Coordinates of C-alpha atoms in Angstrom, one line a residue:
M1 CA 67.9 -83.7 34.9
T2 CA 64.4 -83.1 35.6
N3 CA 61.5 -85.6 35.2
I4 CA 60.5 -83.8 32.0
E5 CA 64.0 -83.8 30.6
Y6 CA 64.6 -87.6 30.9
L7 CA 61.0 -88.4 29.7
T8 CA 61.7 -86.3 26.6
S9 CA 65.1 -87.9 26.0
Y10 CA 63.4 -91.2 26.3
V11 CA 60.6 -90.3 23.8
N12 CA 63.0 -88.5 21.4
Q13 CA 65.2 -91.7 21.3
F14 CA 62.3 -93.9 20.6
V15 CA 60.8 -91.8 17.8
E16 CA 64.2 -91.0 16.2
T17 CA 65.2 -94.8 16.1
I18 CA 61.9 -95.5 14.6
K19 CA 62.5 -93.0 11.9
Q20 CA 66.2 -93.9 11.4
A21 CA 64.9 -97.5 10.6
D22 CA 62.9 -95.9 7.7
V23 CA 59.5 -96.5 9.2
K24 CA 57.1 -94.1 7.4
H25 CA 53.5 -94.7 8.8
I26 CA 52.1 -94.0 12.3
V27 CA 48.5 -94.9 13.2
M28 CA 47.6 -93.4 16.6
C29 CA 44.6 -93.7 18.9
P30 CA 44.0 -90.9 21.5
G31 CA 44.5 -91.7 25.2
S32 CA 46.3 -90.2 28.1
R33 CA 49.0 -92.7 28.9
S34 CA 50.4 -92.7 25.4
T35 CA 50.6 -88.8 25.3
P36 CA 54.5 -88.7 25.3
L37 CA 54.8 -90.9 22.3
A38 CA 51.9 -89.2 20.6
Y39 CA 53.5 -85.9 20.9
G40 CA 56.8 -87.2 20.0
F41 CA 55.7 -88.7 16.7
A42 CA 53.4 -85.7 15.9
K43 CA 56.1 -83.2 16.1
S44 CA 58.7 -85.3 14.3
K45 CA 59.0 -84.6 10.5
G46 CA 59.0 -87.4 8.0
F47 CA 56.1 -89.6 9.2
E48 CA 52.6 -90.1 7.6
F49 CA 50.6 -89.7 10.7
Y50 CA 47.0 -91.0 11.0
R51 CA 44.5 -90.8 13.7
Q52 CA 41.4 -93.1 14.4
T53 CA 39.3 -93.0 17.6
D54 CA 38.4 -96.7 17.6
E55 CA 41.2 -99.0 18.5
R56 CA 39.7 -102.1 16.7
S57 CA 39.3 -100.1 13.5
A58 CA 42.7 -98.5 13.9
G59 CA 44.3 -101.8 14.1
Y60 CA 42.7 -102.9 10.7
F61 CA 43.6 -99.4 9.2
A62 CA 47.2 -100.0 10.0
L63 CA 47.0 -103.5 8.7
G64 CA 45.7 -102.1 5.3
I65 CA 48.7 -99.7 5.1
A66 CA 51.1 -102.4 5.9
K67 CA 49.5 -104.8 3.5
A68 CA 49.7 -102.3 0.6
T69 CA 53.2 -101.1 1.4
K70 CA 54.7 -104.4 2.6
E71 CA 56.5 -102.2 5.3
P72 CA 56.1 -102.0 9.1
V73 CA 53.5 -99.6 10.3
V74 CA 53.6 -98.3 14.0
L75 CA 50.1 -98.8 15.9
L76 CA 50.0 -96.7 19.0
C77 CA 47.4 -96.7 21.8
T78 CA 47.0 -95.9 25.6
S79 CA 46.7 -98.7 28.3
G80 CA 44.0 -101.0 29.2
T81 CA 41.2 -102.4 27.0
A82 CA 42.4 -100.0 24.2
A83 CA 45.3 -102.4 23.7
A84 CA 43.2 -105.5 23.7
N85 CA 41.0 -104.0 21.0
F86 CA 44.0 -104.3 18.7
F87 CA 43.9 -107.9 19.0
P88 CA 41.7 -109.1 16.0
A89 CA 43.8 -107.0 13.5
I90 CA 46.9 -108.5 15.1
V91 CA 45.7 -112.0 14.7
E92 CA 45.0 -111.3 11.1
A93 CA 48.4 -109.7 10.6
F94 CA 50.2 -112.7 12.2
Y95 CA 48.5 -115.2 9.9
A96 CA 48.6 -113.1 6.8
R97 CA 52.3 -112.2 7.5
V98 CA 51.9 -108.5 7.6
P99 CA 54.4 -106.3 9.6
L100 CA 53.0 -104.2 12.4
I101 CA 54.9 -102.4 15.2
V102 CA 52.3 -102.5 18.0
V103 CA 53.2 -100.0 20.7
T104 CA 51.1 -100.1 23.8
A105 CA 51.5 -97.4 26.4
D106 CA 51.2 -98.8 30.0
R107 CA 50.9 -98.0 33.7
P108 CA 54.2 -97.9 35.7
H109 CA 55.1 -101.1 37.5
E110 CA 54.0 -99.8 40.9
L111 CA 50.3 -99.4 39.5
R112 CA 50.2 -103.0 38.1
E113 CA 48.0 -105.6 39.9
V114 CA 46.9 -103.2 42.5
G115 CA 43.5 -102.1 41.2
A116 CA 44.7 -98.8 39.5
P117 CA 42.2 -97.6 36.7
Q118 CA 42.8 -98.5 33.0
A119 CA 45.5 -101.1 34.1
I120 CA 45.4 -104.6 32.8
D121 CA 48.2 -107.1 32.4
Q122 CA 49.8 -106.1 29.2
I123 CA 52.9 -108.3 29.3
H124 CA 52.8 -110.7 26.5
L125 CA 49.2 -109.5 25.9
F126 CA 49.0 -110.9 22.4
G127 CA 50.6 -114.2 23.2
K128 CA 51.7 -116.3 20.3
H129 CA 50.0 -114.1 17.8
V130 CA 53.0 -111.7 17.6
K131 CA 56.5 -112.8 16.5
W132 CA 58.1 -111.0 19.5
S133 CA 57.1 -109.1 22.6
V134 CA 59.1 -106.7 24.9
D135 CA 58.4 -104.7 28.0
F136 CA 60.5 -101.6 27.9
P137 CA 62.0 -99.9 31.1
L138 CA 60.5 -96.8 32.6
P139 CA 62.0 -93.5 31.5
E140 CA 64.7 -92.5 33.9
E141 CA 68.0 -90.8 34.3
N142 CA 69.9 -93.8 33.0
T143 CA 71.9 -93.8 29.7
A144 CA 71.9 -97.7 29.6
S145 CA 68.1 -97.7 29.3
L146 CA 68.3 -95.5 26.2
K147 CA 70.7 -97.8 24.6
F148 CA 68.8 -100.9 25.5
M149 CA 65.7 -99.2 24.1
E150 CA 67.3 -98.2 20.8
R151 CA 68.7 -101.7 20.1
H152 CA 65.6 -103.4 21.0
I153 CA 63.6 -101.2 18.6
H154 CA 65.9 -102.4 15.8
R155 CA 65.4 -105.9 17.0
A156 CA 61.6 -105.4 16.9
L157 CA 61.7 -103.9 13.4
S158 CA 64.1 -106.6 12.1
T159 CA 61.9 -109.4 13.6
S160 CA 58.7 -107.8 12.0
K161 CA 60.5 -107.5 8.5
T162 CA 62.2 -110.9 8.6
L163 CA 60.4 -113.3 6.3
P164 CA 57.8 -114.4 7.1
M165 CA 56.8 -110.9 8.2
G166 CA 54.5 -110.2 11.0
P167 CA 53.4 -108.2 14.0
V168 CA 55.7 -107.4 17.1
H169 CA 54.6 -105.8 20.4
I170 CA 56.4 -103.1 22.4
N171 CA 55.0 -102.3 25.8
V172 CA 56.0 -98.9 27.2
P173 CA 55.3 -97.8 30.6
F174 CA 55.1 -94.2 31.7
R175 CA 54.7 -92.4 35.0
E176 CA 52.9 -89.1 35.4
P177 CA 53.5 -86.3 34.5
L178 CA 53.2 -87.2 30.8
L179 CA 54.1 -84.0 29.2
V180 CA 57.4 -83.6 27.2
N181 CA 59.6 -80.6 26.1
M182 CA 58.6 -80.1 22.6
D183 CA 61.8 -77.9 22.0
Q184 CA 64.5 -80.3 23.5
S185 CA 67.1 -81.3 20.9
L186 CA 66.9 -84.7 19.1
P187 CA 69.5 -87.5 19.7
V188 CA 71.8 -89.0 17.0
P189 CA 71.0 -92.7 17.0
E190 CA 74.1 -94.9 17.4
V191 CA 72.9 -98.0 15.5
Q192 CA 73.4 -96.9 11.7
V193 CA 72.4 -100.1 9.9
S194 CA 70.3 -103.3 10.6
E195 CA 70.6 -105.5 7.7
I196 CA 68.4 -108.5 6.8
G197 CA 69.8 -111.1 4.5
K198 CA 68.0 -113.0 1.7
L199 CA 66.6 -116.6 1.6
V200 CA 68.2 -118.1 -1.4
P201 CA 67.9 -121.9 -2.7
S202 CA 71.0 -124.2 -2.6
R203 CA 72.8 -124.9 -5.8
N204 CA 72.0 -128.7 -5.5
F205 CA 68.2 -127.9 -5.3
T206 CA 68.2 -125.4 -8.0
E207 CA 69.8 -128.0 -10.4
W208 CA 67.2 -130.7 -9.4
Y209 CA 64.3 -128.0 -9.7
V210 CA 65.4 -126.9 -13.3
D211 CA 65.7 -130.4 -14.4
V212 CA 62.1 -131.1 -13.1
L213 CA 60.8 -128.0 -15.0
M214 CA 62.5 -129.1 -18.3
R215 CA 61.5 -132.6 -18.5
E216 CA 57.9 -132.6 -17.3
E217 CA 55.1 -131.5 -19.5
K218 CA 52.2 -132.3 -17.2
G219 CA 53.1 -129.7 -14.5
L220 CA 51.0 -127.1 -12.8
L221 CA 52.1 -123.8 -11.2
I222 CA 49.8 -122.4 -8.5
V223 CA 50.2 -118.9 -7.2
G224 CA 48.4 -117.7 -4.0
D225 CA 48.5 -114.8 -1.6
S226 CA 51.6 -113.7 0.2
I227 CA 53.9 -113.2 -2.6
H228 CA 55.9 -110.0 -1.9
S229 CA 56.7 -109.3 -5.6
T230 CA 55.4 -110.6 -8.9
E231 CA 58.2 -109.0 -10.9
G232 CA 59.8 -111.7 -13.3
F233 CA 57.0 -114.2 -12.9
W234 CA 55.6 -114.2 -16.3
D235 CA 59.1 -114.2 -17.8
F236 CA 59.6 -117.5 -16.0
A237 CA 56.1 -118.9 -16.8
R238 CA 56.2 -118.3 -20.6
T239 CA 59.3 -120.5 -20.8
V240 CA 58.0 -123.4 -18.7
K241 CA 54.8 -123.4 -20.6
W242 CA 52.7 -125.0 -17.7
P243 CA 49.2 -123.8 -16.9
V244 CA 49.3 -121.2 -14.1
L245 CA 46.5 -121.3 -11.6
V246 CA 46.3 -117.7 -10.2
D247 CA 44.5 -116.9 -7.0
P248 CA 43.1 -113.3 -7.5
L249 CA 45.1 -112.2 -4.4
S250 CA 48.3 -113.2 -6.2
N251 CA 47.6 -110.1 -8.3
L252 CA 48.6 -112.1 -11.4
R253 CA 45.2 -112.0 -13.0
T254 CA 45.8 -108.3 -13.7
S255 CA 48.4 -106.6 -15.9
V256 CA 48.9 -110.0 -17.5
P257 CA 51.1 -109.8 -20.7
E258 CA 49.1 -110.5 -23.9
D259 CA 51.3 -113.5 -24.9
C260 CA 50.8 -115.2 -21.4
M261 CA 47.0 -115.1 -21.5
D262 CA 46.7 -118.8 -22.6
L263 CA 49.0 -119.8 -19.5
C264 CA 46.9 -117.7 -17.1
I265 CA 44.1 -120.0 -15.7
D266 CA 41.6 -117.9 -13.8
Q267 CA 38.5 -120.2 -13.9
Y268 CA 39.9 -123.3 -12.2
D269 CA 37.4 -122.9 -9.3
A270 CA 34.6 -123.5 -11.9
I271 CA 36.3 -126.2 -14.2
L272 CA 37.5 -128.3 -11.2
K273 CA 33.9 -129.0 -10.1
N274 CA 33.7 -131.3 -13.2
D275 CA 34.8 -134.9 -12.8
A276 CA 35.6 -135.5 -16.4
F277 CA 38.0 -132.6 -16.7
K278 CA 39.7 -133.5 -13.6
Q279 CA 40.7 -136.8 -15.0
V280 CA 42.6 -135.1 -17.9
A281 CA 43.8 -132.3 -15.6
M282 CA 45.9 -134.5 -13.2
P283 CA 49.5 -133.3 -12.9
N284 CA 52.6 -135.2 -12.2
V285 CA 54.3 -132.2 -10.9
L286 CA 52.8 -129.3 -8.9
I287 CA 54.6 -126.2 -7.6
R288 CA 52.9 -123.6 -5.4
F289 CA 54.1 -120.2 -4.6
G290 CA 52.6 -118.5 -1.6
A291 CA 49.4 -119.4 0.3
Q292 CA 46.8 -122.1 -0.7
P293 CA 44.3 -120.3 -2.9
V294 CA 40.7 -119.5 -1.8
S295 CA 39.0 -122.2 -4.0
K296 CA 37.7 -125.2 -2.4
P297 CA 37.3 -127.2 -5.6
L298 CA 41.0 -126.7 -6.2
T299 CA 41.8 -128.0 -2.5
L300 CA 39.6 -131.0 -3.3
F301 CA 41.3 -131.7 -6.7
L302 CA 44.8 -131.6 -5.1
K303 CA 43.8 -134.0 -2.3
A304 CA 42.4 -136.4 -5.0
C305 CA 45.4 -136.3 -7.3
K306 CA 48.4 -136.4 -4.8
P307 CA 51.1 -135.7 -7.5
D308 CA 54.5 -137.5 -7.2
V309 CA 56.2 -134.2 -6.7
Y310 CA 54.5 -131.3 -4.9
I311 CA 56.8 -128.4 -4.2
V312 CA 55.5 -125.5 -1.9
V313 CA 57.8 -122.5 -2.0
D314 CA 57.3 -120.6 1.3
E315 CA 59.7 -118.2 3.2
S316 CA 58.5 -119.8 6.4
P317 CA 59.4 -123.2 8.1
V318 CA 55.6 -123.7 8.7
F319 CA 54.1 -126.2 6.4
R320 CA 51.0 -124.5 4.9
D321 CA 49.7 -127.9 3.8
S322 CA 46.3 -128.4 5.3
I323 CA 45.7 -131.6 3.2
H324 CA 49.0 -133.2 4.0
I325 CA 50.3 -134.0 0.4
V326 CA 53.4 -131.7 0.0
T327 CA 56.5 -133.7 -0.8
H328 CA 59.0 -130.7 -1.0
H329 CA 58.8 -127.7 1.3
V330 CA 61.3 -125.2 0.1
Q331 CA 62.0 -122.3 2.4
V332 CA 63.1 -119.6 -0.1
E333 CA 61.9 -116.3 -1.5
A334 CA 59.7 -117.1 -4.5
T335 CA 61.5 -114.8 -6.9
Y336 CA 64.8 -116.9 -6.7
L337 CA 62.9 -119.8 -8.4
W338 CA 61.4 -117.8 -11.2
I339 CA 64.3 -118.9 -13.4
P340 CA 63.7 -118.4 -17.2
L341 CA 64.5 -121.6 -19.1
E342 CA 65.1 -122.5 -22.6
E343 CA 61.8 -122.0 -24.0
K344 CA 59.6 -125.3 -24.1
Q345 CA 56.9 -126.3 -26.6
V346 CA 53.2 -125.9 -25.8
S347 CA 51.8 -129.2 -24.6
S348 CA 48.3 -131.0 -25.0
Y349 CA 48.2 -130.7 -21.2
L350 CA 48.4 -126.9 -21.3
N351 CA 45.9 -126.9 -24.4
N352 CA 43.4 -128.9 -22.4
W353 CA 43.5 -126.4 -19.4
S354 CA 43.4 -123.5 -21.7
K355 CA 40.3 -124.9 -23.5
A356 CA 38.4 -125.6 -20.4
N357 CA 39.3 -122.2 -19.1
D358 CA 37.9 -120.6 -22.2
I359 CA 34.6 -122.6 -21.9
A360 CA 34.1 -121.4 -18.4
T361 CA 34.9 -117.8 -19.3
N362 CA 32.3 -117.7 -22.1
H363 CA 29.7 -119.1 -19.7
I364 CA 30.6 -116.5 -17.1
Q365 CA 30.4 -113.6 -19.7
T366 CA 27.0 -114.8 -20.6
Y367 CA 26.1 -115.0 -17.0
I368 CA 27.0 -111.4 -16.3
E369 CA 25.0 -110.2 -19.4
N370 CA 21.8 -112.2 -18.5
E371 CA 21.6 -112.7 -14.8
E372 CA 20.5 -110.3 -12.0
D373 CA 22.2 -111.7 -8.9
E374 CA 25.2 -110.7 -7.0
G375 CA 27.6 -112.6 -9.2
A376 CA 26.5 -110.8 -12.3
L377 CA 26.5 -107.5 -10.5
A378 CA 30.1 -108.1 -9.2
G379 CA 31.0 -109.0 -12.7
I380 CA 29.7 -105.7 -13.9
L381 CA 31.8 -103.9 -11.1
F382 CA 35.0 -105.7 -12.1
E383 CA 34.6 -104.9 -15.8
A384 CA 33.9 -101.2 -15.0
L385 CA 37.1 -100.7 -12.9
P386 CA 39.5 -98.4 -14.7
D387 CA 43.3 -98.7 -14.8
G388 CA 45.2 -97.8 -11.8
V389 CA 42.8 -98.6 -9.1
D390 CA 42.7 -101.0 -6.1
L391 CA 39.9 -103.4 -5.2
F392 CA 39.3 -104.8 -1.7
A393 CA 37.1 -107.7 -1.3
S394 CA 35.4 -108.7 2.0
S395 CA 35.6 -112.4 3.2
S396 CA 32.5 -114.6 2.8
M397 CA 30.8 -114.1 -0.7
P398 CA 32.7 -111.1 -2.2
I399 CA 36.1 -112.9 -2.3
R400 CA 34.5 -115.8 -3.9
D401 CA 32.8 -113.7 -6.4
V402 CA 36.2 -112.2 -7.2
D403 CA 37.5 -115.7 -7.7
T404 CA 34.7 -116.6 -10.1
F405 CA 33.9 -113.3 -11.9
F406 CA 37.1 -111.4 -11.9
N407 CA 38.5 -112.4 -15.3
K408 CA 42.2 -112.0 -16.1
T409 CA 43.0 -108.6 -17.7
T410 CA 45.8 -106.4 -19.0
K411 CA 44.4 -103.6 -16.7
D412 CA 46.5 -102.5 -13.7
V413 CA 44.0 -103.4 -10.8
Q414 CA 45.5 -104.6 -7.5
I415 CA 43.3 -106.9 -5.4
Y416 CA 43.4 -107.2 -1.6
A417 CA 41.5 -109.2 1.0
N418 CA 42.0 -110.3 4.7
R419 CA 42.5 -114.1 4.2
G420 CA 44.9 -114.6 7.1
T421 CA 42.0 -115.8 9.1
N422 CA 39.2 -115.1 6.7
G423 CA 37.2 -113.0 9.1
I424 CA 34.5 -110.3 8.1
D425 CA 35.6 -107.9 10.9
G426 CA 37.7 -104.9 10.1
V427 CA 37.2 -105.0 6.4
V428 CA 36.1 -101.4 5.8
S429 CA 39.1 -100.2 7.9
T430 CA 41.5 -102.4 6.1
A431 CA 40.3 -101.2 2.7
L432 CA 40.7 -97.6 3.7
G433 CA 44.2 -98.3 5.0
V434 CA 45.1 -99.8 1.6
Q435 CA 43.7 -96.6 -0.1
A436 CA 45.6 -94.3 2.2
A437 CA 48.9 -96.0 1.5
T438 CA 48.6 -96.3 -2.2
K439 CA 46.8 -93.0 -2.9
R440 CA 45.0 -94.7 -5.7
P441 CA 41.2 -94.8 -6.1
G442 CA 39.9 -97.7 -3.9
Y443 CA 36.9 -99.9 -4.3
L444 CA 35.4 -102.1 -1.7
L445 CA 33.0 -105.0 -2.3
I446 CA 31.4 -105.9 0.9
G447 CA 28.2 -107.5 2.3
D448 CA 25.9 -106.0 4.7
L449 CA 26.9 -107.9 7.7
A450 CA 30.6 -107.3 7.2
F451 CA 29.7 -103.6 6.7
L452 CA 27.9 -103.5 10.1
H453 CA 30.9 -105.2 11.7
D454 CA 33.1 -102.1 10.9
V455 CA 30.9 -99.1 10.4
N456 CA 33.1 -97.2 12.8
G457 CA 36.0 -97.7 10.3
L458 CA 34.6 -94.8 8.4
I459 CA 35.5 -92.3 11.2
V460 CA 39.0 -92.2 9.7
S461 CA 37.5 -90.4 6.7
R462 CA 36.8 -87.4 9.1
F463 CA 40.6 -87.0 9.8
H464 CA 42.2 -87.9 6.5
E465 CA 41.6 -87.4 2.9
T466 CA 39.9 -90.5 1.4
N467 CA 39.0 -91.8 -2.0
C468 CA 37.0 -95.0 -1.7
T469 CA 33.8 -96.4 -3.4
I470 CA 32.1 -98.9 -1.2
V471 CA 29.7 -101.4 -3.0
I472 CA 27.5 -103.0 -0.4
M473 CA 25.7 -106.2 -1.5
N474 CA 22.7 -106.0 0.9
N475 CA 20.9 -109.5 0.9
D476 CA 19.8 -108.9 4.5
G477 CA 21.9 -111.5 6.1
G478 CA 24.7 -113.9 5.7
G479 CA 24.8 -115.1 2.1
I480 CA 27.6 -117.6 2.4
F481 CA 25.7 -119.8 4.8
S482 CA 23.1 -120.6 2.0
Y483 CA 25.7 -122.7 0.2
L484 CA 26.5 -124.8 3.4
P485 CA 24.9 -127.9 4.7
Q486 CA 23.2 -126.1 7.6
S487 CA 21.0 -124.3 5.2
T488 CA 18.9 -127.6 4.7
E489 CA 17.6 -127.2 8.3
T490 CA 14.8 -124.8 7.4
N491 CA 13.3 -124.4 10.9
Y492 CA 16.2 -122.8 12.4
F493 CA 18.5 -121.7 9.6
E494 CA 17.2 -118.0 9.0
H495 CA 17.2 -117.2 12.8
L496 CA 20.7 -118.7 13.5
F497 CA 22.6 -118.2 10.2
G498 CA 20.7 -116.0 7.8
T499 CA 20.4 -113.3 10.6
P500 CA 18.4 -110.7 8.7
T501 CA 18.6 -107.2 10.2
G502 CA 16.2 -105.4 8.0
L503 CA 18.7 -102.5 7.9
E504 CA 19.7 -100.2 5.1
F505 CA 22.6 -97.7 5.1
S506 CA 21.4 -94.3 3.8
H507 CA 21.5 -92.8 7.3
I508 CA 25.1 -93.9 7.6
A509 CA 26.0 -92.2 4.4
T510 CA 24.3 -89.1 5.7
M511 CA 26.2 -89.3 9.0
Y512 CA 29.7 -89.4 7.1
D513 CA 28.6 -87.0 4.3
A514 CA 29.1 -89.7 1.8
Q515 CA 27.8 -89.8 -1.7
Y516 CA 24.9 -92.5 -1.7
D517 CA 23.0 -94.5 -4.2
A518 CA 20.4 -97.2 -3.6
V519 CA 20.3 -99.7 -6.3
H520 CA 17.4 -102.2 -6.8
S521 CA 18.1 -103.6 -10.3
K522 CA 20.9 -104.5 -12.8
D523 CA 20.3 -101.7 -15.1
A524 CA 20.3 -99.2 -12.4
F525 CA 23.8 -100.6 -11.1
E526 CA 25.2 -100.4 -14.6
Q527 CA 24.3 -96.7 -14.8
V528 CA 25.4 -95.8 -11.3
I529 CA 28.8 -97.4 -11.4
V530 CA 30.1 -95.4 -14.2
Q531 CA 28.8 -92.1 -12.8
P532 CA 31.4 -89.7 -11.4
K533 CA 32.4 -89.7 -7.9
T534 CA 31.7 -86.4 -6.1
K535 CA 32.7 -87.0 -2.5
D536 CA 35.6 -88.7 -0.6
I537 CA 33.4 -91.6 0.3
R538 CA 30.8 -93.1 -2.1
I539 CA 28.5 -95.8 -0.9
I540 CA 26.5 -97.8 -3.5
E541 CA 23.9 -100.0 -1.7
V542 CA 22.8 -102.9 -4.1
F543 CA 19.7 -104.7 -2.7
T544 CA 19.9 -108.4 -3.6
N545 CA 18.1 -111.7 -3.0
R546 CA 20.0 -114.4 -1.2
Q547 CA 17.9 -117.3 -2.5
L548 CA 18.3 -116.1 -6.2
N549 CA 22.0 -115.6 -5.7
T550 CA 22.4 -119.4 -4.6
E551 CA 20.2 -120.7 -7.4
T552 CA 21.8 -118.8 -10.2
H553 CA 25.4 -119.6 -9.0
R554 CA 24.6 -123.3 -9.0
K555 CA 22.9 -122.9 -12.4
L556 CA 26.2 -121.3 -13.8
W557 CA 28.4 -124.2 -12.4
A558 CA 26.0 -126.8 -13.8
G559 CA 26.1 -125.2 -17.4
I560 CA 29.9 -125.1 -17.4
S561 CA 30.1 -128.7 -16.2
E562 CA 27.7 -129.9 -18.8
E563 CA 29.7 -128.4 -21.7
L564 CA 32.9 -129.8 -20.3
D565 CA 31.2 -133.3 -20.2
T566 CA 30.5 -133.1 -23.9
I567 CA 34.3 -132.8 -24.6
W568 CA 35.9 -135.0 -21.9
K569 CA 33.3 -137.5 -20.5
V570 CA 33.9 -141.0 -21.5

């Protein structure tokens, strides 16, 4: 065989094994060393093939696709710092439990550690932030190498998909020349099936668990992010009759059945700021599915109440228990514990939670109608969202405004955010990745600094069809810091944390041929948000005031607490 023949055999084996394992999405960044695999994936039928010139943004774009599909996505780049630029998205994927197959092309072994250009140490480049890493052999006339590669690709995919899911890294060295024969016949993969079993609870635990659910009235269900399916949850909850505290990223605040509305507690962040209500809200039993919710008041409440039984259901052996109060860590898939029971009676405990939730909801509705700050504007956006769309919220203030102002609804709206490490980098790209995967209209709520972090993410819209409305809350700086203790140091706060840039984004919209609206008032936003979208990307830049935003949020929480005091304060 010639060099080009065995390189082509190697690449074809790689690509066909990936396809045979039912991977559908490939995100590629251009670069010389990855040429063989780029051509291999491009010519193969059956893949959704995406391009992005910026590796950092590409990593987050792939993250968004994988987050939406809950399936592994191949992320491909050339050697050198291109691979290093994937790192932030890989870290997020690791902690958010999102499956990525990171494929980095590399220099051959003889060009490593000898000063060759675009050559860095890529072996275990991502350290403990991937579930598994492998350095593949060079393409050569060796049948055993092809068999090794096929089986290790299956291992990588199985590792990525095994709960808890996450990223894996395949490093692939190539010698020049890098061209493949585009007409060479494709191999027939030997490995036909790679099956992954289910994590199911034991019979003894299930019996004890059902007994706890049946006999306890003062119980709480908490549902956070990282739940792979919500199917069957409300059938379970309507029989248990416990309050259900739903993080917005659980996607249980949307498509809520009418008869479960009273069970669904979406204003826990506001009502758990009130000391009087917290006294009547103390549970005896607490069950959490998925990650700890965004809300800090909820975390402080749990830390104070320390229930006798606190069950966390998690597919990982890692204890996600930052306050160290969990009594039962149950490593199973959540859906196996959504066991419909003989329907219980509504308790006074549930009624108290539901009444407090209604009080907070009424205050929030009044707030949205009367105030002019970012929270009220976010509330207007959420109410205007039609059925069948996706909402992506940036970290910092946007996800907190979703937590406060996104009220439970029967509408079909899926909510996403990057809460693995809570960073504001890569948000634009992740949102565009979600939209590319779901093909539904996408909405992104983001601040000015987070938008600046990932302006390059918009490049992908030049290569692929996009349907996204981006709402930028431009308060000229970092709004979240105004709520933190460092804001009291007035001499240095604005310079070090407020970080005003004085920038606006009309020129960015022009660069990407995006539809653009500058909004300076609530009335204008209400009019603009319902106007039809005419281009692939729409940017609505809303100019807001950081100080007003802080003051009105605190006023809202004080008003809710004051009314709760009239009912429960002794």
